[in-house]
């Protein structure tokens, strides 16, 4: 079956089941009722939920072969919780586990060992780094299912993705299961991605290295959702918990891209009182935020809210009065963690509130502008952020397709060439985000606007921005580095890319193992 972005999608995929091809944004309408967790009762005779060890709690929840377990990724590359739990499961001889992480990072490379042993048989979650490369070479029998942040929350709430046991890394917890992420040696800030897991999993286990007296305050996830609490020595390495990418670029070429993007935002007419904004944590994105902040201060514009993964730069804009509120689903640095603890206008939100398309209204719907990156973009403005130039599936979807769908203005920023690798290509290898939700691509050679946005093109011309067509940028890239060689891919589907509404926007095929 050919879907709405022209990709051939099998009617059924081994290990995934029957597919619903992507139909176009807003074209897949849900029906029926949401999922619900089982009823349970806890009476006053149970005065503590603390269990001695991970092995003991795995026995207590009666984890069995074939069950699913979930994790959240707020500890990022500093996380040690996933491996501790999987190691304990392996010691107990439990097999065929489905892993449901929000995302995995290079620190989780060791999971390959447990995949080869049969402890883990499926992964429904985003993968960043070398584990994705191993999966691209065929280490797993079944494909990994990639979902956006909002798409994962949707899948759980819609009943498409069942979690038997949710393991929640809690930087602070009390003995009755009240949790937060803003206190203790492993503070990570918001626990937003874990909220849906806590509310919909059959059983919930909190793992902490900071067990405090009852009651813990402030409370992010309350005791009503948590069945057990386990204390471990360390949740992870604090040095890896923060992103490490939260510095504004000093490169003149990248600053030029950021300046052009900020000028496009101003030209769009959206930069006025009530403006709402999201950027990633990359150097160009933060530079765009700097230029936008300067424009807002100069023109005395009072913004409404900043959204998403929050950095110290957004914290400063909140404290400067540039924005009224920050909505935070994950903190990218320690200053954001501290702000979440001390500032009532810095608000922790769930992934569902952030970006689930199947509720009564998520926050991305209220975004004016989002700045995003891309590995590839094509003349139809389709964007790939999942696969590398060699076809390896090494990057998660994140909130890319969520924010692009919701925002009034979605701008992709990137150099035209990185090393010898072009960003603009004839056809993206993998479609992560459909071109109909992308409004502009900005690189060092100018601003390319999606022809569907004639209104934006007219405004950009009036502002005398350096307009180029994306076809001109494609020709430029080919002249500079030539056409990429066609890839030799296997027949095996190793990844399924779901769009946020649960339809399949693309599939990813395996690569040859030349090691």
Coordinates of C-alpha atoms in Angstrom, one line a residue, residues 30 46 51 61 89 127 174 187 223 273 317 338 469 496:
X30 CA -10.0 7.8 16.3
X46 CA -0.1 -1.4 54.2
X51 CA 10.9 -3.4 48.8
X61 CA 5.0 -7.8 40.5
X89 CA 15.3 -9.7 35.1
X127 CA 16.7 4.6 20.1
X174 CA 9.0 8.7 50.0
X187 CA 17.9 15.4 39.8
X223 CA 1.3 7.8 45.6
X273 CA 2.2 39.9 22.4
X317 CA 13.6 34.5 29.1
X338 CA 16.5 24.5 39.6
X469 CA 13.8 27.7 -3.8
X496 CA 8.5 1.0 11.8

